[in-house]
Amino acid sequence: MATQTQVNLAGLTRNEYKGSASTLCQGCGHNSISNQIVAALYELNIVPENVVKFSGIGCSSKSPAYFLNRSFGFNGLHGRMSSLATGGMFGDVTLKAVGVSGDGDTASIGMGGFKHMVRRNVPIVYIVENNGVYGLTKGQFSATAEKGLELKHRGRNAFGPVDICMEALASNATFVARTFAGDPKQVKEILKAAFSHNGIAVIDIISPCVTFHNKEDSFHSYTWGKANESPLHDISYVAPRDEIFIEDYEEGTTQEVTLHDGATVVLKKLEKEYDPCNIYEAFRAIEEAEQNHWLLTGIFYIEPGVPTLFDSYNLVEKPLNRLTEAELRPSKESLDKLTKHFKL
Amino acid sequence: MATQTQVNLAGLTRNEYKGSASTLCQGCGHNSISNQIVAALYELNIVPENVVKFSGIGCSSKSPAYFLNRSFGFNGLHGRMSSLATGGMFGDVTLKAVGVSGDGDTASIGMGGFKHMVRRNVPIVYIVENNGVYGLTKGQFSATAEKGLELKHRGRNAFGPVDICMEALASNATFVARTFAGDPKQVKEILKAAFSHNGIAVIDIISPCVTFHNKEDSFHSYTWGKANESPLHDISYVAPRDEIFIEDYEEGTTQEVTLHDGATVVLKKLEKEYDPCNIYEAFRAIEEAEQNHWLLTGIFYIEPGVPTLFDSYNLVEKPLNRLTEAELRPSKESLDKLTKHFKL
Amino acid sequence: MSQKQPATKEIPQKAGKKIVNDFCMTFSTINGSGSATANSILLRSLFRMGIPVNGKNIFPSNIQGLPTWYSIRLSKKGYLARVEKDDIVVAMNPATIASEMQFMVTGAVLFYADDIKIEGVREDIITYPMPVRKLIKEADVPPNLRDYVANMVYVGIVAHMIGMDMDTVYKTLDYNFKGNKKAVDSNWKIIEAAAKWASENLVKSDPYNVEKMPELKDYIMVDGNTASALGSIYGGLQFTAWYPITPASSLAESAIEYLPQLRNDPETGKATYAVVQAEDELAAIGMAIGAGWAGLRSMTSTSGPGISLMSEYLGLAYFTEVPVVVWNVQRVGPSTGLPTRTAQGDLTQAAFLSHGDTQFVILLPGCASECFEFGWKAFDIAERLQTPVMILTDLDLGMNTHMVKTFKYPNKPMDRGKVLWEEDIQKLVDEGKIWGRYADVDGDGIPYRTLPGNRNTRAAYFARGTGHDEMTRYSEDPAVWEHGMDRLKKKISSHKELYPRPEIQKMDGAKFGIIAYGSTGTAIDEARDLLAARDIPTDYLRVRSIPFNDEVCDFLHAYDRTYVVEMNRDGQMRQLLAMDYSDCGSRMVSVAHTDGMPLSAEWIVNSILKLEEK
Amino acid sequence: MSQKQPATKEIPQKAGKKIVNDFCMTFSTINGSGSATANSILLRSLFRMGIPVNGKNIFPSNIQGLPTWYSIRLSKKGYLARVEKDDIVVAMNPATIASEMQFMVTGAVLFYADDIKIEGVREDIITYPMPVRKLIKEADVPPNLRDYVANMVYVGIVAHMIGMDMDTVYKTLDYNFKGNKKAVDSNWKIIEAAAKWASENLVKSDPYNVEKMPELKDYIMVDGNTASALGSIYGGLQFTAWYPITPASSLAESAIEYLPQLRNDPETGKATYAVVQAEDELAAIGMAIGAGWAGLRSMTSTSGPGISLMSEYLGLAYFTEVPVVVWNVQRVGPSTGLPTRTAQGDLTQAAFLSHGDTQFVILLPGCASECFEFGWKAFDIAERLQTPVMILTDLDLGMNTHMVKTFKYPNKPMDRGKVLWEEDIQKLVDEGKIWGRYADVDGDGIPYRTLPGNRNTRAAYFARGTGHDEMTRYSEDPAVWEHGMDRLKKKISSHKELYPRPEIQKMDGAKFGIIAYGSTGTAIDEARDLLAARDIPTDYLRVRSIPFNDEVCDFLHAYDRTYVVEMNRDGQMRQLLAMDYSDCGSRMVSVAHTDGMPLSAEWIVNSILKLEEK
Ligand SMILES: Cc1ncc(C[n+]2csc(CCOP(=O)(O)OP(=O)(O)O)c2C)c(N)n1
Ligand SMILES: Cc1ncc(C[n+]2csc(CCOP(=O)(O)OP(=O)(O)O)c2C)c(N)n1
Ligand code: SF4
Ligand code: SF4
Ligand SMILES: [Mg+2]
Ligand SMILES: [Mg+2]
């Protein structure tokens, strides 16, 4: 398809990664995340037909309709994306999966399924668009709202927040990151790293609800975010066929983590050296951040090479959903054998 | 009730803390836990009528029928003890609550509710009788079964175990402990500490299923337990009206944590000093134990003085379930006021 | 067309004929633009003028930027159901104006923001442009508020053109902003200016007018969810756990709003209730059942998806005999369906919820006043029978503001049911009797219960969802099981006196019967008058509870055909009636339809006439 | 009484009369004591002797230490339903012997372990003591195995006393231990010794005997859950997610057992399927629906509580049109109820599951062979109609070993339904057509679907549980909604040819009709013969699927009364029939009863006779 517009190595224009027009509020953090998903997959040269999308219910969960129109998607039930995706991915395990959920969808009603999906290391990029409220139902506190927060009509939130990254880590997630919708560059870089990870990649993206949750002093608001964000480290992604960023980084100042597909994530060392392969460090960093009310962003933990859910099944090469009757129905003889068995 | 047999400071015999005859298997770890619950409450001089019991479904969840016949109890639904207890305790918040669940009941189907109950710091002693299998349904792997474990008829478990204590900690539990049903003394001591804690006290008790999960090499078997148990510290409980144990401990070798009701838990210092008030230490200890396949027992973390769920409600003194119509039905006048309001 | 001289046409048939207090106006805006205030000021002003009105909000399932409509029907005769065509449309949204024109009657009026370019204006309607931008600019409001106050422009213009009493409009505005001077003035400035502009620039060439009527003394304006919450509070609500869901959220939120005013201890200011926002519906119902078991007047409120998730738990409550009240503010299902549209599609689900043989008491309020009444009655029924009570309303009834009879203060003391406290147990013990939690000592199928906190050493029992005997001992004995289940059936079916009886309205020489329930009542009333006008008198029974009372049986037997009208696809009420009254099965005719819109009298009449022709 | 000379009494009416291959034996033991092996050896040996047999296990909901019973009925006529009284009782459990005596016929036989002290032995029964401890001691088995092999003692004694062919017993034993010499020998030693002891010490004074019959050629012995799993596997089962629950667990566990043998690629040995043990039922159904959406033949298996939890998700599958098969192995509800007892109490739940207007295809297999047949057919129906199919069996059918006709290999190729792959879409594109996921192009209500992994750039669509148009675009348009829901109704109701038709059996001059379904079939067959013997011929229709086929309607119209027999409290099938055939409502008479025990022919006959008298 020879077009005037620029194409990526997959021969596709950015437009071919787009979705339908968003019906979310203007300025909703979720919209900028959708844009970065488009950018990341375009830059990774991943063909949309090789991606499958899942979501639950909520403003956030609507967003898969707003990117990758050429990918299959299933906008399921509130809090149940985990099971829908786990089963749905068995149809063709060669597909890359991306799931978009909300803090209510994942941390409230979906907590159990989320934890077990992480435990099974289902190879999916699991994005939580975290705004601390139930947006679609008009702004009630969600389980990630910080303690003591007051919102109009809502009073004061009496309970401590669920920390998505802490939960992921406690369930032995193999990729755990947090970023901020207001920082498109970091969002994109983390997304690219996540899509190259073979296993579950949990990304907690603080995504302000401009309509119901944007009080100056709130954790999930832009203003707060901008002011208090303290990037853990600046990531840039180096894909095999992508030289562009190399120059940006001199040897020695970086630390490489080799990902499943041979690509590597390069972490820029900060004053405080951070080792994303050290789980103790990860717990400490997240806990410390919570205690100090920091919005710590970056990749907290990566553990490559852990068998995924599908690795624990010795499946035939051909995608299961392309198997034919010949491959699926045992022979008449086999039944006769069983019949004998049941006669004895 | 003047009896020949010995009575505690509440004037009750041990028998008056007993329950119905157990229908669990002989030698089931759950039975010894029931006995220690009886012992702990007897020694704490807590009157059975001041206790309310909750459970889910499973062999473990049956056990509340086998202690404290004089306490109210509700054996609810599989995985839903958390919500039943949370609502049930509002009836009379002066009651002490004990919940008994299983690993399937809490870590599989009940994960979400469990996490949110912990998050709300509901003041209950939450016991998980953890045997790594679904006992009552004949021994399928539960979510706490260790990775790679093989059981007959069940094949090999492909996933890493859920760590109850880690989950509790991640949800900011204010009391987190692990012990082993084969160590009655420690079980009892930890139970006594838990009953004196005002907030959620999560106790993960490794409780072997003699029938379906007692392979030599398995985490949840007696043999494994006995061999690999490495007590974190030896606890003994000192209640105000209870001198008996004092002599056992010399000053200087102990560290005290003051609990809500003025009672204190005394920790005997080990070679490796352990501070149960340091959450970083708790994460590290649990994570390290998991990585090294240790069965680490003891109180991992205590945070006294955190407001409980009920503290966040400004409830009348009288138990809610004793309020009368006069206190519950607003006046005719108040309705007339509202009527005016709705006319405008 | 020019802004100074609006195009006017002579619409023959209507010429001159004035239409007073009997038309429908629809305001088309974009959601999130804050038109709610403007619409409610018009609605409440008309009500204050003594004119029977109803407002219906047709909104999308998103938060901002999509089309939304608000229809106000005025009816001097007091018909408050939805009508299918508009007499007046106020168009603020360019995207939808074309489709709106299709739903206007001949001779209808179109007010539109004059920056909207409209193609193909219908020849048979009257149009008035509104210089919205201009008027806003002149009023110099801060830019971020422009969209919002823009709506006040149509308030002023429409109010003037249909002849509303501006004084009343001001009072309503003042009330709406709780007397906040600044807000009132800035809005009033716009309204005034708009009205002034209209008087100077628009020539009224349409027949639609309003006129003051006698005060609507015993009526109020309220939405069903607020009424339901208040009814529950006056019923002594002590505990509610909920999880947000449209259209039920505002029920719990109203409880949160009113409880502190009505139910804090006057001396100490402490609460006699607790509200918990649960992590999901499984937890919400679990908490509610826990609290009900512990002796609190406990409830939860949700919609279809929540009820589905509560299925297992409600079976436990039925079987362990725990009182709890469950509100289902119905929306369009199956699945997520149309969360912002109305339906009556969860009826058979409620009747057969949960596995095994179960039976639930179902209440079906027909208006906001009944939401209030059933709100407190439900607790009496639930505690008397020690069983879950489900109350089914719907989005139209729950979220829209309705003109209804004022709430009646409970006319009976609370019935807390058969509860034994310390001294009661002691009395039994002294009499040498033993109390059994599930023993039917009174022969009415209802056992006695005790509550946690009862310190009598004989008071405690161990509740369980597994088989149990009268003493709550675990039992797998076949006879014990069947005995227990038969008692449960007897308990529910032998106390129909507790359930709200149906409301029956008759006409002389009725040709057939009509059965309906819930929010469709207003449409039925109007439809029956329309049929009567065609010499088709009808009798009408409005079901208000299930299990059905005997009046329902008698009614069905009284006609050779009865139309069962409802807002679902499968005719669910018809299904339930056919089950219970199998001998009348062939006399029932289903008139069912659901597309998210409240039923209109017009649709009901046409459907029945079509069937009558057969 | 002496151990050498058993007390024998003359039971007049039975004196001398031999009773051959027509009696019922109940073995009373303690669960966890390993009596299952002993019982199945007796059961299978009798089957090998050509005698029609059925075994029913009545066990408690715990793992060890409570009473458990196993009843074996022999019937030369082939009646395999439960009978209410025992001819022979083998008592190994002191705790229950008294109650067992109450359920023995006059002239019955009681074998009992001689260390049991029995009070008040009935005068009209014959007793044989068994020196269990003595025989075990002599056989010197390791102490930890004593309880276990103790059961082999009654195998030997009973086998001898009723005259079983010991050679067959040995063969069965050998097969049971898969030829493991050591196990076989140690057990056989006991059996032999016990038989020898009996021959030397017991004088047969009872009429019960077995005799070889012609080989039961086209029959097998199998439990319903195994049959269901195998049927699914031969139907091409590709994915199942499950969560343990009695009595359904063994269905998934059988799949886990047989899939590797039957469905691994012969060359590579790799799997063409996946089984996931989910964290709960919400996840199990979610995974199954995800897999069904992705094009796999997908199912889940559970029991009542699981179905309740799956309610919301099944509504999604119905509305988004995802094929999935759901097995409900029914146990006694409501709530946790009696997890180890059987019932048919989840029928109306299945019919009205989930909120909103839904409709599910329900299959009702009547025996293990039908479990196999419906197992593969269900996938064809689900994929053809793109909708969930529910299969209801029960604990008796699912967990007990039944003698049934051998499984028939599928007689039709798989029907994968309307699926479009890359080239199909391309073809449409080339023809200038556009494919719409929910467009009814064929006029049969069934749209075409594509599957993830289809790389054609036009193949993808976005599935959603919210309102959608034919192109899967989000829609709140009333007309679009109603159109879509009407198509769903048409889809299910206009393809009855796909659903298993009812089985009808007639007798000349039938006085009335009988309708039943599922596991009660065997009892009905026997009951009809008993009625016929009293000159009451009957016609019988066994419902095998819902929606009902027209034969059901015709059948109902053919009699002025039809008894609807079922194993629940509320007469759920009767309720569903009254709804669909309201004109026959008054002709249906409910004969419903549930106490955890399978229905007996005796109960059915007596119930119907009582009603006939009226
Ligand atoms: C079972 C169920 N319960 C409740 C709802 C109502 N509901 C829709 S979205 C939502 C919360 C969404 O919050 P979140 O996941 O944080 O997404 P956001 O809108 O904030 O992006 C709820 C409670 C539902 N759709 N289904
Ligand atoms: C909703 C539901 N699903 C499944 C079951 C079946 N079931 C009963 S107990 C149990 C598991 C119990 O395991 P655990 O909680 O570990 O207790 P244990 O028996 O091991 O002590 C299951 C799955 C049920 N009762 N309810
Ligand atoms: S309500 Fe909040 S979360 Fe929802 S779309 Fe608007 S800004 Fe985003
Ligand atoms: S099966 Fe296991 S868990 Fe259950 S009672 Fe027996 S030993 Fe205990
Ligand atoms: Mg949110
Ligand atoms: Mg367990």
PDB file of N, CA and C in Angstrom, chain A residues 49-50 72-73 75 80 87-88 92 120 313-314 316 320-322 325 328-330 334-335 341-344, chain D residues 44 175 217 219 221 234 238 263 270-271 275-276 279 294 313 409 412 414 421-422 450-453 455 461 463:
ATOM      1  N   GLU A  49      -3.480  -6.642  13.344  1.00  0.00           N
ATOM      2  CA  GLU A  49      -4.148  -7.956  13.293  1.00  0.00           C
ATOM      3  C   GLU A  49      -3.493  -8.958  14.240  1.00  0.00           C
ATOM      4  N   ASN A  50      -2.293  -8.635  14.694  1.00  0.00           N
ATOM      5  CA  ASN A  50      -1.605  -9.549  15.618  1.00  0.00           C
ATOM      6  C   ASN A  50      -1.842  -9.180  17.074  1.00  0.00           C
ATOM      7  N   PHE A  72      -9.041  -7.328  16.979  1.00  0.00           N
ATOM      8  CA  PHE A  72     -10.210  -7.845  17.669  1.00  0.00           C
ATOM      9  C   PHE A  72     -10.206  -7.310  19.100  1.00  0.00           C
ATOM     10  N   GLY A  73     -11.393  -7.126  19.639  1.00  0.00           N
ATOM     11  CA  GLY A  73     -11.470  -6.666  21.018  1.00  0.00           C
ATOM     12  C   GLY A  73     -12.734  -7.144  21.689  1.00  0.00           C
ATOM     13  N   ASN A  75     -14.980  -5.952  25.026  1.00  0.00           N
ATOM     14  CA  ASN A  75     -15.281  -5.082  26.158  1.00  0.00           C
ATOM     15  C   ASN A  75     -16.282  -5.862  27.022  1.00  0.00           C
ATOM     16  N   ARG A  80     -14.128  -8.178  35.308  1.00  0.00           N
ATOM     17  CA  ARG A  80     -13.878  -9.550  34.861  1.00  0.00           C
ATOM     18  C   ARG A  80     -12.975  -9.657  33.638  1.00  0.00           C
ATOM     19  N   GLY A  87      -9.048 -16.774  28.980  1.00  0.00           N
ATOM     20  CA  GLY A  87      -9.645 -17.763  28.090  1.00  0.00           C
ATOM     21  C   GLY A  87      -9.524 -17.350  26.636  1.00  0.00           C
ATOM     22  N   GLY A  88      -9.756 -16.071  26.360  1.00  0.00           N
ATOM     23  CA  GLY A  88      -9.745 -15.579  24.979  1.00  0.00           C
ATOM     24  C   GLY A  88      -8.401 -15.749  24.295  1.00  0.00           C
ATOM     25  N   ASP A  92      -5.702 -18.248  20.079  1.00  0.00           N
ATOM     26  CA  ASP A  92      -4.535 -18.132  19.206  1.00  0.00           C
ATOM     27  C   ASP A  92      -3.421 -17.497  20.030  1.00  0.00           C
ATOM     28  N   ARG A 120      -0.726 -16.335  37.330  1.00  0.00           N
ATOM     29  CA  ARG A 120      -0.555 -17.279  36.221  1.00  0.00           C
ATOM     30  C   ARG A 120       0.411 -16.757  35.164  1.00  0.00           C
ATOM     31  N   TYR A 313       1.466 -25.204  29.216  1.00  0.00           N
ATOM     32  CA  TYR A 313       0.661 -26.145  28.423  1.00  0.00           C
ATOM     33  C   TYR A 313       1.488 -26.538  27.206  1.00  0.00           C
ATOM     34  N   ASN A 314       1.501 -27.778  26.898  1.00  0.00           N
ATOM     35  CA  ASN A 314       2.298 -28.251  25.771  1.00  0.00           C
ATOM     36  C   ASN A 314       1.407 -28.278  24.526  1.00  0.00           C
ATOM     37  N   VAL A 316      -0.217 -27.697  20.665  1.00  0.00           N
ATOM     38  CA  VAL A 316       0.213 -27.888  19.275  1.00  0.00           C
ATOM     39  C   VAL A 316       0.603 -26.529  18.679  1.00  0.00           C
ATOM     40  N   LEU A 320      -5.060 -23.035  18.300  1.00  0.00           N
ATOM     41  CA  LEU A 320      -6.157 -23.957  18.629  1.00  0.00           C
ATOM     42  C   LEU A 320      -7.419 -23.659  17.827  1.00  0.00           C
ATOM     43  N   ASN A 321      -7.681 -22.353  17.572  1.00  0.00           N
ATOM     44  CA  ASN A 321      -8.952 -22.057  16.900  1.00  0.00           C
ATOM     45  C   ASN A 321      -8.918 -22.344  15.404  1.00  0.00           C
ATOM     46  N   ARG A 322      -7.804 -22.912  14.910  1.00  0.00           N
ATOM     47  CA  ARG A 322      -7.760 -23.312  13.505  1.00  0.00           C
ATOM     48  C   ARG A 322      -7.722 -24.832  13.349  1.00  0.00           C
ATOM     49  N   GLU A 325     -11.946 -30.805  12.450  1.00  0.00           N
ATOM     50  CA  GLU A 325     -12.583 -31.991  13.020  1.00  0.00           C
ATOM     51  C   GLU A 325     -11.620 -33.167  13.097  1.00  0.00           C
ATOM     52  N   LEU A 328      -9.747 -32.888  16.061  1.00  0.00           N
ATOM     53  CA  LEU A 328     -10.471 -32.701  17.324  1.00  0.00           C
ATOM     54  C   LEU A 328     -11.336 -33.884  17.752  1.00  0.00           C
ATOM     55  N   ARG A 329     -11.744 -34.705  16.796  1.00  0.00           N
ATOM     56  CA  ARG A 329     -12.621 -35.826  17.175  1.00  0.00           C
ATOM     57  C   ARG A 329     -11.851 -37.140  17.142  1.00  0.00           C
ATOM     58  N   PRO A 330     -11.711 -37.795  18.311  1.00  0.00           N
ATOM     59  CA  PRO A 330     -10.987 -39.068  18.361  1.00  0.00           C
ATOM     60  C   PRO A 330     -11.671 -40.128  17.474  1.00  0.00           C
ATOM     61  N   SER A 334     -11.006 -45.711  19.029  1.00  0.00           N
ATOM     62  CA  SER A 334     -10.693 -45.316  20.408  1.00  0.00           C
ATOM     63  C   SER A 334     -11.941 -45.497  21.287  1.00  0.00           C
ATOM     64  N   LEU A 335     -13.109 -45.201  20.708  1.00  0.00           N
ATOM     65  CA  LEU A 335     -14.340 -45.340  21.498  1.00  0.00           C
ATOM     66  C   LEU A 335     -14.621 -46.819  21.776  1.00  0.00           C
ATOM     67  N   HIS A 341     -13.533 -51.317  28.009  1.00  0.00           N
ATOM     68  CA  HIS A 341     -13.110 -50.941  29.358  1.00  0.00           C
ATOM     69  C   HIS A 341     -14.310 -50.818  30.299  1.00  0.00           C
ATOM     70  N   PHE A 342     -15.382 -50.199  29.808  1.00  0.00           N
ATOM     71  CA  PHE A 342     -16.552 -49.984  30.676  1.00  0.00           C
ATOM     72  C   PHE A 342     -17.414 -51.227  30.831  1.00  0.00           C
ATOM     73  N   LYS A 343     -17.073 -52.261  30.101  1.00  0.00           N
ATOM     74  CA  LYS A 343     -17.830 -53.502  30.259  1.00  0.00           C
ATOM     75  C   LYS A 343     -17.246 -54.332  31.390  1.00  0.00           C
ATOM     76  N   LEU A 344     -15.966 -54.007  31.742  1.00  0.00           N
ATOM     77  CA  LEU A 344     -15.295 -54.859  32.734  1.00  0.00           C
ATOM     78  C   LEU A 344     -15.461 -54.320  34.165  1.00  0.00           C
TER      79      LEU A 344
ATOM     80  N   ARG D  44     -19.872 -54.826  39.862  1.00  0.00           N
ATOM     81  CA  ARG D  44     -19.381 -55.179  38.530  1.00  0.00           C
ATOM     82  C   ARG D  44     -19.403 -56.700  38.315  1.00  0.00           C
ATOM     83  N   TYR D 175      -9.252 -57.048  37.622  1.00  0.00           N
ATOM     84  CA  TYR D 175      -9.382 -55.885  36.745  1.00  0.00           C
ATOM     85  C   TYR D 175      -9.307 -54.597  37.564  1.00  0.00           C
ATOM     86  N   LYS D 217     -24.911 -57.659  26.345  1.00  0.00           N
ATOM     87  CA  LYS D 217     -24.050 -57.313  25.203  1.00  0.00           C
ATOM     88  C   LYS D 217     -23.868 -55.809  25.005  1.00  0.00           C
ATOM     89  N   TYR D 219     -24.459 -53.241  26.681  1.00  0.00           N
ATOM     90  CA  TYR D 219     -24.485 -52.358  27.848  1.00  0.00           C
ATOM     91  C   TYR D 219     -23.100 -52.171  28.425  1.00  0.00           C
ATOM     92  N   MET D 221     -21.060 -50.274  32.094  1.00  0.00           N
ATOM     93  CA  MET D 221     -21.239 -49.702  33.430  1.00  0.00           C
ATOM     94  C   MET D 221     -20.407 -48.430  33.493  1.00  0.00           C
ATOM     95  N   TYR D 234     -15.324 -36.228  22.554  1.00  0.00           N
ATOM     96  CA  TYR D 234     -15.638 -36.682  21.183  1.00  0.00           C
ATOM     97  C   TYR D 234     -16.353 -35.583  20.413  1.00  0.00           C
ATOM     98  N   GLN D 238     -12.141 -28.279  23.371  1.00  0.00           N
ATOM     99  CA  GLN D 238     -10.804 -27.674  23.266  1.00  0.00           C
ATOM    100  C   GLN D 238     -10.393 -26.923  24.503  1.00  0.00           C
ATOM    101  N   ARG D 263      -6.544 -37.080  22.903  1.00  0.00           N
ATOM    102  CA  ARG D 263      -6.501 -35.848  22.134  1.00  0.00           C
ATOM    103  C   ARG D 263      -5.120 -35.211  22.038  1.00  0.00           C
ATOM    104  N   LYS D 270       1.685 -33.351  21.358  1.00  0.00           N
ATOM    105  CA  LYS D 270       1.246 -32.067  21.919  1.00  0.00           C
ATOM    106  C   LYS D 270      -0.275 -32.010  22.038  1.00  0.00           C
ATOM    107  N   ALA D 271      -0.756 -31.134  22.902  1.00  0.00           N
ATOM    108  CA  ALA D 271      -2.179 -31.090  23.250  1.00  0.00           C
ATOM    109  C   ALA D 271      -2.985 -30.221  22.293  1.00  0.00           C
ATOM    110  N   VAL D 275      -6.988 -27.249  29.793  1.00  0.00           N
ATOM    111  CA  VAL D 275      -7.871 -27.276  30.954  1.00  0.00           C
ATOM    112  C   VAL D 275      -7.292 -26.340  32.004  1.00  0.00           C
ATOM    113  N   VAL D 276      -8.124 -25.435  32.503  1.00  0.00           N
ATOM    114  CA  VAL D 276      -7.656 -24.512  33.539  1.00  0.00           C
ATOM    115  C   VAL D 276      -8.518 -24.665  34.786  1.00  0.00           C
ATOM    116  N   GLU D 279      -9.844 -19.809  39.653  1.00  0.00           N
ATOM    117  CA  GLU D 279      -9.836 -19.424  41.073  1.00  0.00           C
ATOM    118  C   GLU D 279     -11.241 -19.406  41.663  1.00  0.00           C
ATOM    119  N   ALA D 294     -13.213 -16.815  21.155  1.00  0.00           N
ATOM    120  CA  ALA D 294     -12.012 -16.943  20.330  1.00  0.00           C
ATOM    121  C   ALA D 294     -12.076 -18.172  19.419  1.00  0.00           C
ATOM    122  N   TYR D 313     -22.285 -13.435  33.851  1.00  0.00           N
ATOM    123  CA  TYR D 313     -21.459 -13.741  32.680  1.00  0.00           C
ATOM    124  C   TYR D 313     -22.259 -14.446  31.588  1.00  0.00           C
ATOM    125  N   TYR D 409     -20.960 -43.695  18.605  1.00  0.00           N
ATOM    126  CA  TYR D 409     -20.024 -42.734  18.010  1.00  0.00           C
ATOM    127  C   TYR D 409     -20.837 -41.680  17.252  1.00  0.00           C
ATOM    128  N   LYS D 412     -22.817 -37.610  13.049  1.00  0.00           N
ATOM    129  CA  LYS D 412     -22.799 -36.443  12.158  1.00  0.00           C
ATOM    130  C   LYS D 412     -21.431 -35.771  12.259  1.00  0.00           C
ATOM    131  N   MET D 414     -18.942 -32.590  12.676  1.00  0.00           N
ATOM    132  CA  MET D 414     -19.087 -31.408  13.524  1.00  0.00           C
ATOM    133  C   MET D 414     -19.731 -30.266  12.760  1.00  0.00           C
ATOM    134  N   TRP D 421     -13.334 -16.936   7.686  1.00  0.00           N
ATOM    135  CA  TRP D 421     -11.887 -16.782   7.802  1.00  0.00           C
ATOM    136  C   TRP D 421     -11.393 -15.771   6.773  1.00  0.00           C
ATOM    137  N   GLU D 422     -10.065 -15.597   6.684  1.00  0.00           N
ATOM    138  CA  GLU D 422      -9.480 -14.559   5.824  1.00  0.00           C
ATOM    139  C   GLU D 422     -10.118 -14.543   4.441  1.00  0.00           C
ATOM    140  N   THR D 450     -16.393 -13.815  13.069  1.00  0.00           N
ATOM    141  CA  THR D 450     -14.976 -14.025  12.770  1.00  0.00           C
ATOM    142  C   THR D 450     -14.265 -14.306  14.093  1.00  0.00           C
ATOM    143  N   LEU D 451     -13.050 -14.806  14.001  1.00  0.00           N
ATOM    144  CA  LEU D 451     -12.325 -15.191  15.208  1.00  0.00           C
ATOM    145  C   LEU D 451     -10.988 -14.470  15.307  1.00  0.00           C
ATOM    146  N   PRO D 452     -10.598 -14.105  16.528  1.00  0.00           N
ATOM    147  CA  PRO D 452      -9.297 -13.461  16.714  1.00  0.00           C
ATOM    148  C   PRO D 452      -8.209 -14.319  16.075  1.00  0.00           C
ATOM    149  N   GLY D 453      -7.303 -13.665  15.395  1.00  0.00           N
ATOM    150  CA  GLY D 453      -6.277 -14.417  14.678  1.00  0.00           C
ATOM    151  C   GLY D 453      -6.555 -14.376  13.188  1.00  0.00           C
ATOM    152  N   ARG D 455      -6.405 -12.710  10.047  1.00  0.00           N
ATOM    153  CA  ARG D 455      -5.515 -11.585   9.718  1.00  0.00           C
ATOM    154  C   ARG D 455      -6.062 -10.670   8.632  1.00  0.00           C
ATOM    155  N   TYR D 461     -13.629  -7.154  14.892  1.00  0.00           N
ATOM    156  CA  TYR D 461     -14.764  -6.395  15.422  1.00  0.00           C
ATOM    157  C   TYR D 461     -14.581  -6.248  16.927  1.00  0.00           C
ATOM    158  N   ALA D 463     -16.380  -6.641  20.313  1.00  0.00           N
ATOM    159  CA  ALA D 463     -17.535  -7.204  21.005  1.00  0.00           C
ATOM    160  C   ALA D 463     -17.799  -6.422  22.283  1.00  0.00           C
TER     161      ALA D 463
END
